[in-house]
Amino acid sequence: MATTFTSISLGGRVTQGILENAGYDAATAASYTHTLLIDSFIYQTLVFLVAYVLLKGYQTKSLETERPEPFDAQQRRTLWLVAFIVGLIILPSTIAAFLPAGSAFAAIASRIDPTFISIIGVVLALILRVGDEKAALAKVPWGIIILLCGMGMLIAVAVKAGTIAALAQWLAANVSPAMVPYATGVSSSIMSFFSSTLGVVMPTLFPIVPDLASNAGLSHTVLLSAIVLCSSLTGFSPFSSGGALALAGVQEEAERNKLFYRLLLVPLCGVSGVLVFVFLGLLG
């Protein structure tokens, strides 16, 4: 969670795209995504350290497991393919960081699309036959993908119809400027209790940030960080995707029930911490 918004990750690329759709230019969207990365890294690391101490993670013991078999030819081929694709995504940007802004590598780095390069990796995987594509496609959660695409379409219709602008005006008119970051953070956490942060909450609330920040005279990045951090932590409730996946990984019924009630505390504690960060001026 701490590095969700790196420029080479799916979360970072999707977030930058949502910001551009919300009306920000590409440079501003990239800058704001980087700010979200810094805020997320600091806060999520703090959450981990607190949880590690409170839940006594230092007392856990490693399980004794059998030594795995050496990689076979197909697995080695897959690893080389993954390294090649990751290199295509990372190396141009890394080299460009040490060269002048107008260099060829800077131009190449600005045009790299990790999603498109990943598609190239998929095609190469098919050509090299690193796995059974039918079995892989069968494991794709098509229902969730269709749901998120449908929500994206509904949100786009809402934006065109003026719903987002009306919501921003209502918040600006009925909530004091000092309370706007808290209101948006709580709103995003409530939405994320039952829906996806990347797929639903961010596309819904990010478009209202420009008008809301202008009307209330607030920092754009503070509102964006409040939305992202509150919704991402609420996403670990037992009724959301993150919490449901955590529960699915527990085999024993007693442990699952115990974890269920603990996960109910995660949104409350996490969102409260974000609001404290807002109050102290530590976001954005």
PDB file of C-alpha atoms in Angstrom:
ATOM      1  CA  MET A   1       0.000   0.000   0.000  1.00  0.00           C
ATOM      2  CA  ALA A   2       2.855   2.405   0.763  1.00  0.00           C
ATOM      3  CA  THR A   3       4.091   2.542  -2.840  1.00  0.00           C
ATOM      4  CA  THR A   4       0.761   2.187  -4.653  1.00  0.00           C
ATOM      5  CA  PHE A   5       1.200   5.448  -6.558  1.00  0.00           C
ATOM      6  CA  THR A   6       4.616   4.974  -8.152  1.00  0.00           C
ATOM      7  CA  SER A   7       4.714   6.062 -11.793  1.00  0.00           C
ATOM      8  CA  ILE A   8       5.462   2.510 -12.995  1.00  0.00           C
ATOM      9  CA  SER A   9       2.615   0.819 -11.107  1.00  0.00           C
ATOM     10  CA  LEU A  10      -0.968   0.282 -12.176  1.00  0.00           C
ATOM     11  CA  GLY A  11      -2.207   2.392  -9.261  1.00  0.00           C
ATOM     12  CA  GLY A  12       0.010   5.316 -10.210  1.00  0.00           C
ATOM     13  CA  ARG A  13      -0.886   5.200 -13.895  1.00  0.00           C
ATOM     14  CA  VAL A  14      -4.623   4.884 -13.191  1.00  0.00           C
ATOM     15  CA  THR A  15      -4.477   7.726 -10.664  1.00  0.00           C
ATOM     16  CA  GLN A  16      -2.683  10.009 -13.107  1.00  0.00           C
ATOM     17  CA  GLY A  17      -5.269   9.174 -15.761  1.00  0.00           C
ATOM     18  CA  ILE A  18      -8.140   9.952 -13.362  1.00  0.00           C
ATOM     19  CA  LEU A  19      -6.532  13.302 -12.516  1.00  0.00           C
ATOM     20  CA  GLU A  20      -6.159  14.154 -16.203  1.00  0.00           C
ATOM     21  CA  ASN A  21      -9.814  13.262 -16.780  1.00  0.00           C
ATOM     22  CA  ALA A  22     -10.687  15.512 -13.840  1.00  0.00           C
ATOM     23  CA  GLY A  23      -9.257  18.501 -15.726  1.00  0.00           C
ATOM     24  CA  TYR A  24      -5.594  18.657 -14.715  1.00  0.00           C
ATOM     25  CA  ASP A  25      -2.887  18.814 -17.393  1.00  0.00           C
ATOM     26  CA  ALA A  26      -0.436  15.916 -17.692  1.00  0.00           C
ATOM     27  CA  ALA A  27       2.403  17.653 -15.812  1.00  0.00           C
ATOM     28  CA  THR A  28       0.152  18.685 -12.920  1.00  0.00           C
ATOM     29  CA  ALA A  29      -1.434  15.227 -12.760  1.00  0.00           C
ATOM     30  CA  ALA A  30       2.025  13.612 -12.592  1.00  0.00           C
ATOM     31  CA  SER A  31       3.095  16.048  -9.854  1.00  0.00           C
ATOM     32  CA  TYR A  32      -0.034  15.412  -7.791  1.00  0.00           C
ATOM     33  CA  THR A  33       0.364  11.639  -8.198  1.00  0.00           C
ATOM     34  CA  HIS A  34       3.906  11.965  -6.845  1.00  0.00           C
ATOM     35  CA  THR A  35       2.554  13.924  -3.852  1.00  0.00           C
ATOM     36  CA  LEU A  36       0.043  11.139  -3.227  1.00  0.00           C
ATOM     37  CA  LEU A  37       2.943   8.661  -3.326  1.00  0.00           C
ATOM     38  CA  ILE A  38       4.859  10.603  -0.654  1.00  0.00           C
ATOM     39  CA  ASP A  39       1.817  11.028   1.608  1.00  0.00           C
ATOM     40  CA  SER A  40       0.818   7.390   1.193  1.00  0.00           C
ATOM     41  CA  PHE A  41       4.345   6.137   1.847  1.00  0.00           C
ATOM     42  CA  ILE A  42       4.661   8.123   5.082  1.00  0.00           C
ATOM     43  CA  TYR A  43       1.206   7.319   6.447  1.00  0.00           C
ATOM     44  CA  GLN A  44       1.043   3.655   5.420  1.00  0.00           C
ATOM     45  CA  THR A  45       4.526   3.044   6.843  1.00  0.00           C
ATOM     46  CA  LEU A  46       3.401   4.590  10.125  1.00  0.00           C
ATOM     47  CA  VAL A  47       0.282   2.393  10.116  1.00  0.00           C
ATOM     48  CA  PHE A  48       2.462  -0.684   9.554  1.00  0.00           C
ATOM     49  CA  LEU A  49       4.817   0.189  12.410  1.00  0.00           C
ATOM     50  CA  VAL A  50       1.944   0.801  14.839  1.00  0.00           C
ATOM     51  CA  ALA A  51       0.211  -2.441  13.804  1.00  0.00           C
ATOM     52  CA  TYR A  52       3.494  -4.363  14.015  1.00  0.00           C
ATOM     53  CA  VAL A  53       3.970  -3.269  17.634  1.00  0.00           C
ATOM     54  CA  LEU A  54       0.329  -3.558  18.788  1.00  0.00           C
ATOM     55  CA  LEU A  55      -0.219  -6.964  17.159  1.00  0.00           C
ATOM     56  CA  LYS A  56       3.232  -8.206  18.260  1.00  0.00           C
ATOM     57  CA  GLY A  57       4.434  -9.016  14.797  1.00  0.00           C
ATOM     58  CA  TYR A  58       7.943  -9.395  16.191  1.00  0.00           C
ATOM     59  CA  GLN A  59       6.818 -12.572  17.979  1.00  0.00           C
ATOM     60  CA  THR A  60       5.777 -14.442  14.838  1.00  0.00           C
ATOM     61  CA  LYS A  61       7.767 -17.508  13.877  1.00  0.00           C
ATOM     62  CA  SER A  62       8.548 -18.758  10.409  1.00  0.00           C
ATOM     63  CA  LEU A  63       6.994 -22.043   9.370  1.00  0.00           C
ATOM     64  CA  GLU A  64       9.214 -24.951   8.468  1.00  0.00           C
ATOM     65  CA  THR A  65       8.705 -25.723   4.803  1.00  0.00           C
ATOM     66  CA  GLU A  66      10.324 -28.062   2.360  1.00  0.00           C
ATOM     67  CA  ARG A  67      12.963 -26.688   0.046  1.00  0.00           C
ATOM     68  CA  PRO A  68      11.278 -25.875  -3.269  1.00  0.00           C
ATOM     69  CA  GLU A  69      12.299 -27.556  -6.474  1.00  0.00           C
ATOM     70  CA  PRO A  70      14.703 -25.633  -8.764  1.00  0.00           C
ATOM     71  CA  PHE A  71      13.132 -23.506 -11.494  1.00  0.00           C
ATOM     72  CA  ASP A  72      12.429 -25.438 -14.647  1.00  0.00           C
ATOM     73  CA  ALA A  73      13.051 -24.089 -18.159  1.00  0.00           C
ATOM     74  CA  GLN A  74       9.542 -22.638 -18.466  1.00  0.00           C
ATOM     75  CA  GLN A  75       9.766 -20.812 -15.148  1.00  0.00           C
ATOM     76  CA  ARG A  76      13.204 -19.388 -15.989  1.00  0.00           C
ATOM     77  CA  ARG A  77      11.858 -18.188 -19.325  1.00  0.00           C
ATOM     78  CA  THR A  78       8.988 -16.485 -17.502  1.00  0.00           C
ATOM     79  CA  LEU A  79      11.345 -14.738 -15.073  1.00  0.00           C
ATOM     80  CA  TRP A  80      13.514 -13.434 -17.913  1.00  0.00           C
ATOM     81  CA  LEU A  81      10.403 -12.184 -19.703  1.00  0.00           C
ATOM     82  CA  VAL A  82       9.152 -10.357 -16.600  1.00  0.00           C
ATOM     83  CA  ALA A  83      12.594  -8.795 -16.052  1.00  0.00           C
ATOM     84  CA  PHE A  84      12.687  -7.687 -19.697  1.00  0.00           C
ATOM     85  CA  ILE A  85       9.269  -6.000 -19.511  1.00  0.00           C
ATOM     86  CA  VAL A  86      10.020  -4.308 -16.186  1.00  0.00           C
ATOM     87  CA  GLY A  87      13.334  -3.109 -17.624  1.00  0.00           C
ATOM     88  CA  LEU A  88      11.569  -1.551 -20.605  1.00  0.00           C
ATOM     89  CA  ILE A  89       9.341   0.372 -18.210  1.00  0.00           C
ATOM     90  CA  ILE A  90      11.926   1.434 -15.626  1.00  0.00           C
ATOM     91  CA  LEU A  91      15.253   1.918 -17.413  1.00  0.00           C
ATOM     92  CA  PRO A  92      14.357   4.861 -19.723  1.00  0.00           C
ATOM     93  CA  SER A  93      12.927   6.877 -16.812  1.00  0.00           C
ATOM     94  CA  THR A  94      15.894   6.004 -14.596  1.00  0.00           C
ATOM     95  CA  ILE A  95      18.457   6.999 -17.222  1.00  0.00           C
ATOM     96  CA  ALA A  96      16.488  10.167 -18.093  1.00  0.00           C
ATOM     97  CA  ALA A  97      16.652  11.260 -14.441  1.00  0.00           C
ATOM     98  CA  PHE A  98      20.451  11.657 -14.756  1.00  0.00           C
ATOM     99  CA  LEU A  99      20.382  13.420 -18.152  1.00  0.00           C
ATOM    100  CA  PRO A 100      19.288  16.912 -19.288  1.00  0.00           C
ATOM    101  CA  ALA A 101      15.559  17.497 -19.755  1.00  0.00           C
ATOM    102  CA  GLY A 102      15.804  17.648 -23.540  1.00  0.00           C
ATOM    103  CA  SER A 103      17.659  14.371 -23.990  1.00  0.00           C
ATOM    104  CA  ALA A 104      16.396  11.521 -26.146  1.00  0.00           C
ATOM    105  CA  PHE A 105      15.842   9.327 -23.091  1.00  0.00           C
ATOM    106  CA  ALA A 106      13.627  12.019 -21.546  1.00  0.00           C
ATOM    107  CA  ALA A 107      11.486  12.033 -24.679  1.00  0.00           C
ATOM    108  CA  ILE A 108      11.294   8.227 -24.664  1.00  0.00           C
ATOM    109  CA  ALA A 109      10.447   8.106 -20.948  1.00  0.00           C
ATOM    110  CA  SER A 110       7.599  10.599 -21.403  1.00  0.00           C
ATOM    111  CA  ARG A 111       6.011   8.375 -24.052  1.00  0.00           C
ATOM    112  CA  ILE A 112       6.295   5.041 -22.241  1.00  0.00           C
ATOM    113  CA  ASP A 113       2.966   3.494 -21.341  1.00  0.00           C
ATOM    114  CA  PRO A 114       3.366   0.595 -18.854  1.00  0.00           C
ATOM    115  CA  THR A 115      -0.029  -0.804 -19.821  1.00  0.00           C
ATOM    116  CA  PHE A 116       0.884  -1.039 -23.509  1.00  0.00           C
ATOM    117  CA  ILE A 117       4.300  -2.530 -22.728  1.00  0.00           C
ATOM    118  CA  SER A 118       2.608  -5.090 -20.489  1.00  0.00           C
ATOM    119  CA  ILE A 119       0.392  -6.067 -23.427  1.00  0.00           C
ATOM    120  CA  ILE A 120       3.577  -6.648 -25.434  1.00  0.00           C
ATOM    121  CA  GLY A 121       4.736  -8.889 -22.583  1.00  0.00           C
ATOM    122  CA  VAL A 122       1.487 -10.856 -22.812  1.00  0.00           C
ATOM    123  CA  VAL A 123       1.988 -11.368 -26.556  1.00  0.00           C
ATOM    124  CA  LEU A 124       5.574 -12.529 -25.978  1.00  0.00           C
ATOM    125  CA  ALA A 125       4.361 -14.902 -23.261  1.00  0.00           C
ATOM    126  CA  LEU A 126       1.908 -16.416 -25.747  1.00  0.00           C
ATOM    127  CA  ILE A 127       4.615 -16.762 -28.392  1.00  0.00           C
ATOM    128  CA  LEU A 128       7.065 -18.351 -25.935  1.00  0.00           C
ATOM    129  CA  ARG A 129       4.318 -20.580 -24.471  1.00  0.00           C
ATOM    130  CA  VAL A 130       5.244 -19.892 -20.857  1.00  0.00           C
ATOM    131  CA  GLY A 131       1.842 -21.114 -19.658  1.00  0.00           C
ATOM    132  CA  ASP A 132      -1.655 -22.241 -20.531  1.00  0.00           C
ATOM    133  CA  GLU A 133      -3.489 -19.110 -21.725  1.00  0.00           C
ATOM    134  CA  LYS A 134      -6.909 -20.762 -21.376  1.00  0.00           C
ATOM    135  CA  ALA A 135      -6.265 -21.586 -17.736  1.00  0.00           C
ATOM    136  CA  ALA A 136      -4.971 -18.049 -17.140  1.00  0.00           C
ATOM    137  CA  LEU A 137      -8.019 -16.416 -18.759  1.00  0.00           C
ATOM    138  CA  ALA A 138     -10.307 -18.627 -16.703  1.00  0.00           C
ATOM    139  CA  LYS A 139      -8.860 -17.082 -13.531  1.00  0.00           C
ATOM    140  CA  VAL A 140      -9.455 -13.474 -14.655  1.00  0.00           C
ATOM    141  CA  PRO A 141     -12.227 -11.921 -12.462  1.00  0.00           C
ATOM    142  CA  TRP A 142     -14.377 -10.805 -15.390  1.00  0.00           C
ATOM    143  CA  GLY A 143     -17.327  -9.970 -13.133  1.00  0.00           C
ATOM    144  CA  ILE A 144     -15.293  -7.437 -11.153  1.00  0.00           C
ATOM    145  CA  ILE A 145     -13.810  -5.952 -14.335  1.00  0.00           C
ATOM    146  CA  ILE A 146     -17.257  -5.501 -15.890  1.00  0.00           C
ATOM    147  CA  LEU A 147     -18.541  -3.993 -12.628  1.00  0.00           C
ATOM    148  CA  LEU A 148     -15.719  -1.439 -12.504  1.00  0.00           C
ATOM    149  CA  CYS A 149     -16.146  -0.567 -16.186  1.00  0.00           C
ATOM    150  CA  GLY A 150     -19.871  -0.089 -15.629  1.00  0.00           C
ATOM    151  CA  MET A 151     -19.240   2.162 -12.626  1.00  0.00           C
ATOM    152  CA  GLY A 152     -16.773   4.168 -14.693  1.00  0.00           C
ATOM    153  CA  MET A 153     -19.418   4.647 -17.385  1.00  0.00           C
ATOM    154  CA  LEU A 154     -22.005   5.766 -14.810  1.00  0.00           C
ATOM    155  CA  ILE A 155     -19.537   8.232 -13.299  1.00  0.00           C
ATOM    156  CA  ALA A 156     -18.734   9.633 -16.755  1.00  0.00           C
ATOM    157  CA  VAL A 157     -22.478  10.161 -17.340  1.00  0.00           C
ATOM    158  CA  ALA A 158     -22.752  11.880 -13.941  1.00  0.00           C
ATOM    159  CA  VAL A 159     -19.891  14.221 -14.852  1.00  0.00           C
ATOM    160  CA  LYS A 160     -21.508  15.115 -18.184  1.00  0.00           C
ATOM    161  CA  ALA A 161     -24.856  15.705 -16.463  1.00  0.00           C
ATOM    162  CA  GLY A 162     -23.310  18.158 -13.991  1.00  0.00           C
ATOM    163  CA  THR A 163     -23.806  16.015 -10.890  1.00  0.00           C
ATOM    164  CA  ILE A 164     -20.167  16.308  -9.806  1.00  0.00           C
ATOM    165  CA  ALA A 165     -20.152  20.093 -10.153  1.00  0.00           C
ATOM    166  CA  ALA A 166     -23.411  20.312  -8.178  1.00  0.00           C
ATOM    167  CA  LEU A 167     -21.913  18.163  -5.410  1.00  0.00           C
ATOM    168  CA  ALA A 168     -18.841  20.399  -5.251  1.00  0.00           C
ATOM    169  CA  GLN A 169     -21.014  23.510  -5.046  1.00  0.00           C
ATOM    170  CA  TRP A 170     -23.143  21.949  -2.292  1.00  0.00           C
ATOM    171  CA  LEU A 171     -20.084  21.067  -0.211  1.00  0.00           C
ATOM    172  CA  ALA A 172     -18.595  24.535  -0.724  1.00  0.00           C
ATOM    173  CA  ALA A 173     -21.876  26.209   0.248  1.00  0.00           C
ATOM    174  CA  ASN A 174     -22.839  24.036   3.211  1.00  0.00           C
ATOM    175  CA  VAL A 175     -19.490  23.035   4.695  1.00  0.00           C
ATOM    176  CA  SER A 176     -17.040  25.565   6.087  1.00  0.00           C
ATOM    177  CA  PRO A 177     -13.665  25.722   4.270  1.00  0.00           C
ATOM    178  CA  ALA A 178     -11.882  24.411   7.352  1.00  0.00           C
ATOM    179  CA  MET A 179     -14.136  21.331   7.441  1.00  0.00           C
ATOM    180  CA  VAL A 180     -14.024  20.499   3.717  1.00  0.00           C
ATOM    181  CA  PRO A 181     -10.972  18.132   3.949  1.00  0.00           C
ATOM    182  CA  TYR A 182     -12.644  16.240   6.793  1.00  0.00           C
ATOM    183  CA  ALA A 183     -15.972  16.029   4.924  1.00  0.00           C
ATOM    184  CA  THR A 184     -14.350  14.716   1.739  1.00  0.00           C
ATOM    185  CA  GLY A 185     -12.246  12.222   3.698  1.00  0.00           C
ATOM    186  CA  VAL A 186     -15.249  10.850   5.590  1.00  0.00           C
ATOM    187  CA  SER A 187     -17.312  10.748   2.372  1.00  0.00           C
ATOM    188  CA  SER A 188     -14.626   8.746   0.577  1.00  0.00           C
ATOM    189  CA  SER A 189     -14.302   6.331   3.502  1.00  0.00           C
ATOM    190  CA  ILE A 190     -18.063   5.681   3.541  1.00  0.00           C
ATOM    191  CA  MET A 191     -18.057   5.041  -0.223  1.00  0.00           C
ATOM    192  CA  SER A 192     -15.055   2.729   0.028  1.00  0.00           C
ATOM    193  CA  PHE A 193     -16.741   0.668   2.742  1.00  0.00           C
ATOM    194  CA  PHE A 194     -18.645  -1.128  -0.025  1.00  0.00           C
ATOM    195  CA  SER A 195     -16.772  -0.243  -3.233  1.00  0.00           C
ATOM    196  CA  SER A 196     -13.345  -0.037  -4.893  1.00  0.00           C
ATOM    197  CA  THR A 197     -11.042   2.923  -4.233  1.00  0.00           C
ATOM    198  CA  LEU A 198      -9.429   2.961  -7.691  1.00  0.00           C
ATOM    199  CA  GLY A 199     -12.521   1.893  -9.586  1.00  0.00           C
ATOM    200  CA  VAL A 200     -15.258   3.910  -7.871  1.00  0.00           C
ATOM    201  CA  VAL A 201     -14.217   6.343  -5.124  1.00  0.00           C
ATOM    202  CA  MET A 202     -11.381   8.165  -6.890  1.00  0.00           C
ATOM    203  CA  PRO A 203     -13.173   8.553 -10.262  1.00  0.00           C
ATOM    204  CA  THR A 204     -16.223   9.881  -8.390  1.00  0.00           C
ATOM    205  CA  LEU A 205     -14.582  12.345  -6.004  1.00  0.00           C
ATOM    206  CA  PHE A 206     -11.471  13.510  -7.875  1.00  0.00           C
ATOM    207  CA  PRO A 207     -13.507  15.532 -10.427  1.00  0.00           C
ATOM    208  CA  ILE A 208     -15.007  17.669  -7.639  1.00  0.00           C
ATOM    209  CA  VAL A 209     -11.600  18.575  -6.176  1.00  0.00           C
ATOM    210  CA  PRO A 210     -10.723  21.439  -8.617  1.00  0.00           C
ATOM    211  CA  ASP A 211     -14.005  23.299  -8.012  1.00  0.00           C
ATOM    212  CA  LEU A 212     -14.069  22.444  -4.323  1.00  0.00           C
ATOM    213  CA  ALA A 213     -10.492  23.587  -3.750  1.00  0.00           C
ATOM    214  CA  SER A 214     -11.082  26.828  -5.674  1.00  0.00           C
ATOM    215  CA  ASN A 215     -14.376  27.626  -3.934  1.00  0.00           C
ATOM    216  CA  ALA A 216     -12.999  26.872  -0.470  1.00  0.00           C
ATOM    217  CA  GLY A 217      -9.487  28.237  -1.081  1.00  0.00           C
ATOM    218  CA  LEU A 218      -7.811  24.945  -0.167  1.00  0.00           C
ATOM    219  CA  SER A 219      -4.843  22.956  -1.437  1.00  0.00           C
ATOM    220  CA  HIS A 220      -5.741  20.443  -4.145  1.00  0.00           C
ATOM    221  CA  THR A 221      -3.245  17.886  -2.870  1.00  0.00           C
ATOM    222  CA  VAL A 222      -4.599  17.950   0.693  1.00  0.00           C
ATOM    223  CA  LEU A 223      -8.077  17.056  -0.566  1.00  0.00           C
ATOM    224  CA  LEU A 224      -6.711  14.393  -2.913  1.00  0.00           C
ATOM    225  CA  SER A 225      -4.604  12.806  -0.173  1.00  0.00           C
ATOM    226  CA  ALA A 226      -7.505  12.841   2.287  1.00  0.00           C
ATOM    227  CA  ILE A 227      -9.718  11.087  -0.265  1.00  0.00           C
ATOM    228  CA  VAL A 228      -7.117   8.476  -1.174  1.00  0.00           C
ATOM    229  CA  LEU A 229      -5.882   7.604   2.313  1.00  0.00           C
ATOM    230  CA  CYS A 230      -9.325   7.460   3.932  1.00  0.00           C
ATOM    231  CA  SER A 231     -10.797   5.316   1.177  1.00  0.00           C
ATOM    232  CA  SER A 232      -7.825   2.949   0.892  1.00  0.00           C
ATOM    233  CA  LEU A 233      -7.879   2.144   4.616  1.00  0.00           C
ATOM    234  CA  THR A 234     -11.663   1.679   4.675  1.00  0.00           C
ATOM    235  CA  GLY A 235     -11.167  -0.754   1.799  1.00  0.00           C
ATOM    236  CA  PHE A 236      -9.923  -3.271   4.375  1.00  0.00           C
ATOM    237  CA  SER A 237     -13.309  -3.508   6.058  1.00  0.00           C
ATOM    238  CA  PRO A 238     -14.736  -7.054   5.938  1.00  0.00           C
ATOM    239  CA  PHE A 239     -17.418  -5.781   3.541  1.00  0.00           C
ATOM    240  CA  SER A 240     -14.975  -4.398   0.964  1.00  0.00           C
ATOM    241  CA  SER A 241     -12.580  -6.127  -1.444  1.00  0.00           C
ATOM    242  CA  GLY A 242      -9.435  -5.843   0.690  1.00  0.00           C
ATOM    243  CA  GLY A 243     -11.040  -7.194   3.838  1.00  0.00           C
ATOM    244  CA  ALA A 244     -12.858  -9.946   1.953  1.00  0.00           C
ATOM    245  CA  LEU A 245      -9.570 -11.150   0.473  1.00  0.00           C
ATOM    246  CA  ALA A 246      -7.955 -11.131   3.920  1.00  0.00           C
ATOM    247  CA  LEU A 247     -10.796 -13.221   5.350  1.00  0.00           C
ATOM    248  CA  ALA A 248     -10.606 -15.611   2.408  1.00  0.00           C
ATOM    249  CA  GLY A 249      -6.998 -16.400   3.291  1.00  0.00           C
ATOM    250  CA  VAL A 250      -7.853 -17.640   6.806  1.00  0.00           C
ATOM    251  CA  GLN A 251      -8.695 -21.336   7.012  1.00  0.00           C
ATOM    252  CA  GLU A 252      -9.824 -21.759  10.621  1.00  0.00           C
ATOM    253  CA  GLU A 253     -13.333 -20.541  11.486  1.00  0.00           C
ATOM    254  CA  ALA A 254     -12.361 -19.188  14.910  1.00  0.00           C
ATOM    255  CA  GLU A 255      -9.484 -17.167  13.489  1.00  0.00           C
ATOM    256  CA  ARG A 256     -11.698 -15.891  10.665  1.00  0.00           C
ATOM    257  CA  ASN A 257     -14.317 -14.639  13.134  1.00  0.00           C
ATOM    258  CA  LYS A 258     -11.632 -12.968  15.227  1.00  0.00           C
ATOM    259  CA  LEU A 259     -10.175 -11.287  12.147  1.00  0.00           C
ATOM    260  CA  PHE A 260     -13.653 -10.152  11.035  1.00  0.00           C
ATOM    261  CA  TYR A 261     -14.120  -8.008  14.151  1.00  0.00           C
ATOM    262  CA  ARG A 262     -10.583  -6.683  13.985  1.00  0.00           C
ATOM    263  CA  LEU A 263     -11.128  -5.589  10.406  1.00  0.00           C
ATOM    264  CA  LEU A 264     -14.134  -3.564  11.562  1.00  0.00           C
ATOM    265  CA  LEU A 265     -11.701  -1.450  13.607  1.00  0.00           C
ATOM    266  CA  VAL A 266      -9.339  -0.782  10.703  1.00  0.00           C
ATOM    267  CA  PRO A 267     -11.526   1.890   8.997  1.00  0.00           C
ATOM    268  CA  LEU A 268     -12.244   3.682  12.272  1.00  0.00           C
ATOM    269  CA  CYS A 269      -8.608   3.790  13.412  1.00  0.00           C
ATOM    270  CA  GLY A 270      -7.165   4.437   9.948  1.00  0.00           C
ATOM    271  CA  VAL A 271      -9.527   7.257   9.001  1.00  0.00           C
ATOM    272  CA  SER A 272      -9.116   8.873  12.421  1.00  0.00           C
ATOM    273  CA  GLY A 273      -5.360   8.903  11.871  1.00  0.00           C
ATOM    274  CA  VAL A 274      -5.748  10.518   8.445  1.00  0.00           C
ATOM    275  CA  LEU A 275      -7.962  13.250   9.901  1.00  0.00           C
ATOM    276  CA  VAL A 276      -5.315  13.897  12.570  1.00  0.00           C
ATOM    277  CA  PHE A 277      -2.736  14.248   9.788  1.00  0.00           C
ATOM    278  CA  VAL A 278      -5.043  16.776   8.073  1.00  0.00           C
ATOM    279  CA  PHE A 279      -5.445  18.720  11.316  1.00  0.00           C
ATOM    280  CA  LEU A 280      -1.669  18.825  11.842  1.00  0.00           C
ATOM    281  CA  GLY A 281      -1.067  19.922   8.249  1.00  0.00           C
ATOM    282  CA  LEU A 282       1.052  16.871   7.407  1.00  0.00           C
ATOM    283  CA  LEU A 283      -0.644  16.042   4.079  1.00  0.00           C
ATOM    284  CA  GLY A 284       0.036  17.515   0.659  1.00  0.00           C
TER     285      GLY A 284
END
